[in-house]
């Protein structure tokens, strides 16, 4: 048995980059401190905020909902509620929607569930059959559209997602390796744009495995299933490299994050915010005249008519 | 000693039983199985265990925690 570096209780985890063993109590403290640090660093939560949590029912968003509720429930000046998007992926999404419902009812949090079917007339499974684009294109565009629209209509001032340190550093390195610096600039926290509810990522300082450890210690449902459409070969290569690098040199995930953060002032100058228009069809914010969701939807509708 | 391993989350196998010599740590066992310890959480009796702790007889669950690929 290995004991906690802070007390004499049994350790449940080894934080390698800090060379520290922690028991359940001190790990929970450590984890929540990281979350609070990220929230404060980027002023993610302010008095008067009404925070929408994007809750898919997967391990990250379930844990995020739990932690935000714990950190904020005593505050009278901040509210949270959850939004679940049901894309319509047979076999994969229904169990996580059930998990999402259970966690919000256990915690007593307001919860709305919106679906592709009722909003766009088609499930993602149906879109994939009719259209010629990749599933993740449809899913990404329509999911973000629906999350933003629902959050805004429900009066949210922030939209919190479960992205963790691993997700963020993968995206940072991926964009860099693909020479997509404009996309890199989109990772800057707190870009305010009209019609878009500001996105916040309170887990950006925590390791993905620590999210699982935290969830296990609180008996939260840890759904480990992967989306059947998930297919990102380049990202998977970058991900595997980062884990090998981290295994050899603990703490390097933080190095990638800090390098990116140092570039933020320069990225802001290179890519100033462009003013968004309102989509001519639906009124949602878009840099173009017609938004990406309406463009894709029109294409899908004409294809399903002709087939 | 014998250790039963349950694999959770996108492994090619669900279960394996291995013979482990005394004094081996979980991260050594994982590496022997071709698993990067950075990508998993080891669970014993429902609780996470530090990856540098000594392997004990019985059953463990190896949860693959990484996603996106």
Short mmCIF file of N, CA and C in Angstrom, two decimals, chain B residues 3-68:
data_model
loop_
_atom_site.label_atom_id
_atom_site.label_comp_id
_atom_site.label_asym_id
_atom_site.label_seq_id
_atom_site.Cartn_x
_atom_site.Cartn_y
_atom_site.Cartn_z
N UNK B 3 -3.20 -12.98 -11.51
CA UNK B 3 -4.00 -11.76 -11.52
C UNK B 3 -4.98 -11.82 -12.68
N UNK B 4 -6.25 -11.60 -12.36
CA UNK B 4 -7.28 -11.57 -13.40
C UNK B 4 -7.48 -10.12 -13.81
N UNK B 5 -7.46 -9.87 -15.10
CA UNK B 5 -7.61 -8.49 -15.58
C UNK B 5 -8.85 -8.37 -16.46
N UNK B 6 -9.70 -7.43 -16.09
CA UNK B 6 -10.86 -7.11 -16.94
C UNK B 6 -10.51 -5.83 -17.69
N UNK B 7 -10.75 -5.81 -18.98
CA UNK B 7 -10.45 -4.62 -19.79
C UNK B 7 -11.74 -3.90 -20.13
N UNK B 8 -11.72 -2.58 -19.98
CA UNK B 8 -12.93 -1.79 -20.23
C UNK B 8 -12.60 -0.61 -21.13
N UNK B 9 -13.37 -0.44 -22.20
CA UNK B 9 -13.22 0.75 -23.04
C UNK B 9 -12.32 0.58 -24.24
N UNK B 10 -12.82 -0.10 -25.25
CA UNK B 10 -12.12 -0.14 -26.54
C UNK B 10 -10.86 -0.98 -26.59
N UNK B 11 -10.80 -2.06 -25.82
CA UNK B 11 -9.68 -2.99 -25.96
C UNK B 11 -10.06 -4.12 -26.91
N UNK B 12 -9.05 -4.81 -27.43
CA UNK B 12 -9.35 -5.93 -28.32
C UNK B 12 -9.84 -7.14 -27.54
N UNK B 13 -9.43 -7.22 -26.28
CA UNK B 13 -9.88 -8.34 -25.44
C UNK B 13 -10.63 -7.79 -24.23
N UNK B 14 -11.46 -8.67 -23.63
CA UNK B 14 -12.24 -8.26 -22.46
C UNK B 14 -11.60 -8.75 -21.17
N UNK B 15 -10.83 -9.81 -21.29
CA UNK B 15 -10.39 -10.50 -20.09
C UNK B 15 -9.06 -11.21 -20.32
N UNK B 16 -8.21 -11.22 -19.30
CA UNK B 16 -6.97 -11.99 -19.39
C UNK B 16 -6.52 -12.37 -17.98
N UNK B 17 -5.94 -13.57 -17.88
CA UNK B 17 -5.39 -13.98 -16.60
C UNK B 17 -3.89 -14.12 -16.78
N UNK B 18 -3.12 -13.44 -15.91
CA UNK B 18 -1.65 -13.49 -16.07
C UNK B 18 -0.97 -13.93 -14.79
N UNK B 19 0.22 -14.46 -14.97
CA UNK B 19 1.05 -14.85 -13.84
C UNK B 19 2.01 -13.68 -13.56
N UNK B 20 2.02 -13.21 -12.34
CA UNK B 20 2.84 -12.04 -12.02
C UNK B 20 3.79 -12.38 -10.88
N UNK B 21 5.05 -12.03 -11.03
CA UNK B 21 6.01 -12.26 -9.95
C UNK B 21 5.85 -11.16 -8.90
N UNK B 22 6.15 -11.51 -7.67
CA UNK B 22 6.04 -10.58 -6.56
C UNK B 22 6.97 -9.38 -6.77
N UNK B 23 6.52 -8.20 -6.37
CA UNK B 23 7.38 -7.03 -6.49
C UNK B 23 7.17 -6.26 -7.78
N UNK B 24 6.25 -6.75 -8.61
CA UNK B 24 5.96 -6.02 -9.85
C UNK B 24 4.96 -4.91 -9.57
N UNK B 25 5.16 -3.79 -10.25
CA UNK B 25 4.22 -2.68 -10.08
C UNK B 25 3.23 -2.65 -11.24
N UNK B 26 2.06 -1.96 -11.01
CA UNK B 26 1.03 -1.95 -12.04
C UNK B 26 1.53 -1.37 -13.37
N UNK B 27 2.38 -0.32 -13.28
CA UNK B 27 2.82 0.25 -14.56
C UNK B 27 3.73 -0.71 -15.35
N UNK B 28 4.47 -1.57 -14.61
CA UNK B 28 5.28 -2.58 -15.31
C UNK B 28 4.38 -3.63 -15.98
N UNK B 29 3.35 -4.03 -15.23
CA UNK B 29 2.40 -5.00 -15.77
C UNK B 29 1.73 -4.46 -17.03
N UNK B 30 1.31 -3.17 -16.96
CA UNK B 30 0.64 -2.56 -18.11
C UNK B 30 1.57 -2.52 -19.32
N UNK B 31 2.81 -2.12 -19.07
CA UNK B 31 3.77 -2.05 -20.18
C UNK B 31 4.00 -3.43 -20.79
N UNK B 32 4.05 -4.45 -19.91
CA UNK B 32 4.23 -5.81 -20.41
C UNK B 32 3.06 -6.22 -21.31
N UNK B 33 1.87 -5.67 -21.02
CA UNK B 33 0.69 -5.97 -21.83
C UNK B 33 0.58 -5.04 -23.05
N UNK B 34 1.57 -4.17 -23.20
CA UNK B 34 1.56 -3.25 -24.35
C UNK B 34 0.64 -2.06 -24.17
N UNK B 35 0.36 -1.71 -22.90
CA UNK B 35 -0.55 -0.59 -22.63
C UNK B 35 0.24 0.56 -22.01
N UNK B 36 0.10 1.77 -22.56
CA UNK B 36 0.74 2.94 -21.98
C UNK B 36 -0.01 3.32 -20.70
N UNK B 37 0.67 3.32 -19.54
CA UNK B 37 -0.02 3.62 -18.28
C UNK B 37 -0.70 5.00 -18.26
N UNK B 38 -0.25 5.90 -19.11
CA UNK B 38 -0.86 7.23 -19.17
C UNK B 38 -2.29 7.19 -19.72
N UNK B 39 -2.67 6.08 -20.36
CA UNK B 39 -3.95 6.04 -21.05
C UNK B 39 -5.04 5.28 -20.29
N UNK B 40 -4.69 4.79 -19.09
CA UNK B 40 -5.66 3.96 -18.35
C UNK B 40 -5.73 4.33 -16.86
N UNK B 41 -6.81 3.87 -16.24
CA UNK B 41 -6.92 3.92 -14.78
C UNK B 41 -7.07 2.48 -14.32
N UNK B 42 -6.30 2.09 -13.32
CA UNK B 42 -6.40 0.73 -12.76
C UNK B 42 -7.32 0.77 -11.55
N UNK B 43 -8.29 -0.14 -11.54
CA UNK B 43 -9.27 -0.16 -10.47
C UNK B 43 -9.24 -1.52 -9.77
N UNK B 44 -9.17 -1.50 -8.44
CA UNK B 44 -9.22 -2.74 -7.66
C UNK B 44 -10.27 -2.59 -6.57
N UNK B 45 -11.15 -3.57 -6.46
CA UNK B 45 -12.25 -3.53 -5.50
C UNK B 45 -13.05 -2.23 -5.61
N UNK B 46 -13.27 -1.79 -6.83
CA UNK B 46 -14.09 -0.60 -7.06
C UNK B 46 -13.39 0.73 -6.82
N UNK B 47 -12.11 0.68 -6.39
CA UNK B 47 -11.40 1.93 -6.12
C UNK B 47 -10.16 2.05 -7.01
N UNK B 48 -9.86 3.28 -7.45
CA UNK B 48 -8.63 3.45 -8.25
C UNK B 48 -7.40 3.15 -7.41
N UNK B 49 -6.35 2.65 -8.05
CA UNK B 49 -5.08 2.43 -7.34
C UNK B 49 -3.95 3.16 -8.06
N UNK B 50 -2.94 3.63 -7.31
CA UNK B 50 -1.80 4.30 -7.97
C UNK B 50 -1.08 3.33 -8.90
N UNK B 51 -0.68 3.80 -10.08
CA UNK B 51 -0.04 2.88 -11.05
C UNK B 51 1.33 2.41 -10.62
N UNK B 52 1.93 3.07 -9.62
CA UNK B 52 3.25 2.63 -9.18
C UNK B 52 3.16 1.75 -7.94
N UNK B 53 1.92 1.34 -7.59
CA UNK B 53 1.75 0.44 -6.44
C UNK B 53 2.06 -1.00 -6.87
N UNK B 54 2.36 -1.85 -5.90
CA UNK B 54 2.68 -3.25 -6.21
C UNK B 54 1.42 -4.02 -6.58
N UNK B 55 1.57 -4.89 -7.55
CA UNK B 55 0.46 -5.73 -7.96
C UNK B 55 0.16 -6.74 -6.85
N UNK B 56 -1.14 -6.88 -6.57
CA UNK B 56 -1.56 -7.87 -5.58
C UNK B 56 -2.40 -8.93 -6.24
N UNK B 57 -2.49 -10.06 -5.61
CA UNK B 57 -3.27 -11.14 -6.15
C UNK B 57 -4.75 -10.74 -6.20
N UNK B 58 -5.47 -11.27 -7.18
CA UNK B 58 -6.90 -10.99 -7.26
C UNK B 58 -7.28 -10.44 -8.62
N UNK B 59 -8.34 -9.63 -8.62
CA UNK B 59 -8.87 -9.14 -9.88
C UNK B 59 -8.71 -7.62 -9.98
N UNK B 60 -8.31 -7.15 -11.14
CA UNK B 60 -8.26 -5.71 -11.38
C UNK B 60 -9.03 -5.38 -12.66
N UNK B 61 -9.44 -4.12 -12.77
CA UNK B 61 -10.05 -3.65 -14.01
C UNK B 61 -9.15 -2.57 -14.58
N UNK B 62 -8.85 -2.67 -15.86
CA UNK B 62 -8.06 -1.65 -16.53
C UNK B 62 -9.01 -0.87 -17.42
N UNK B 63 -9.23 0.42 -17.07
CA UNK B 63 -10.16 1.26 -17.84
C UNK B 63 -9.39 2.16 -18.78
N UNK B 64 -9.67 2.05 -20.05
CA UNK B 64 -9.04 2.92 -21.02
C UNK B 64 -9.81 4.24 -20.98
N UNK B 65 -9.09 5.32 -20.65
CA UNK B 65 -9.81 6.58 -20.40
C UNK B 65 -9.74 7.54 -21.58
N UNK B 66 -8.96 7.22 -22.57
CA UNK B 66 -8.76 8.20 -23.62
C UNK B 66 -9.82 8.08 -24.71
N UNK B 67 -10.11 9.21 -25.32
CA UNK B 67 -11.13 9.19 -26.37
C UNK B 67 -10.67 10.03 -27.55
N UNK B 68 -11.43 9.99 -28.60
CA UNK B 68 -11.15 10.85 -29.75
C UNK B 68 -10.18 10.25 -30.73
#
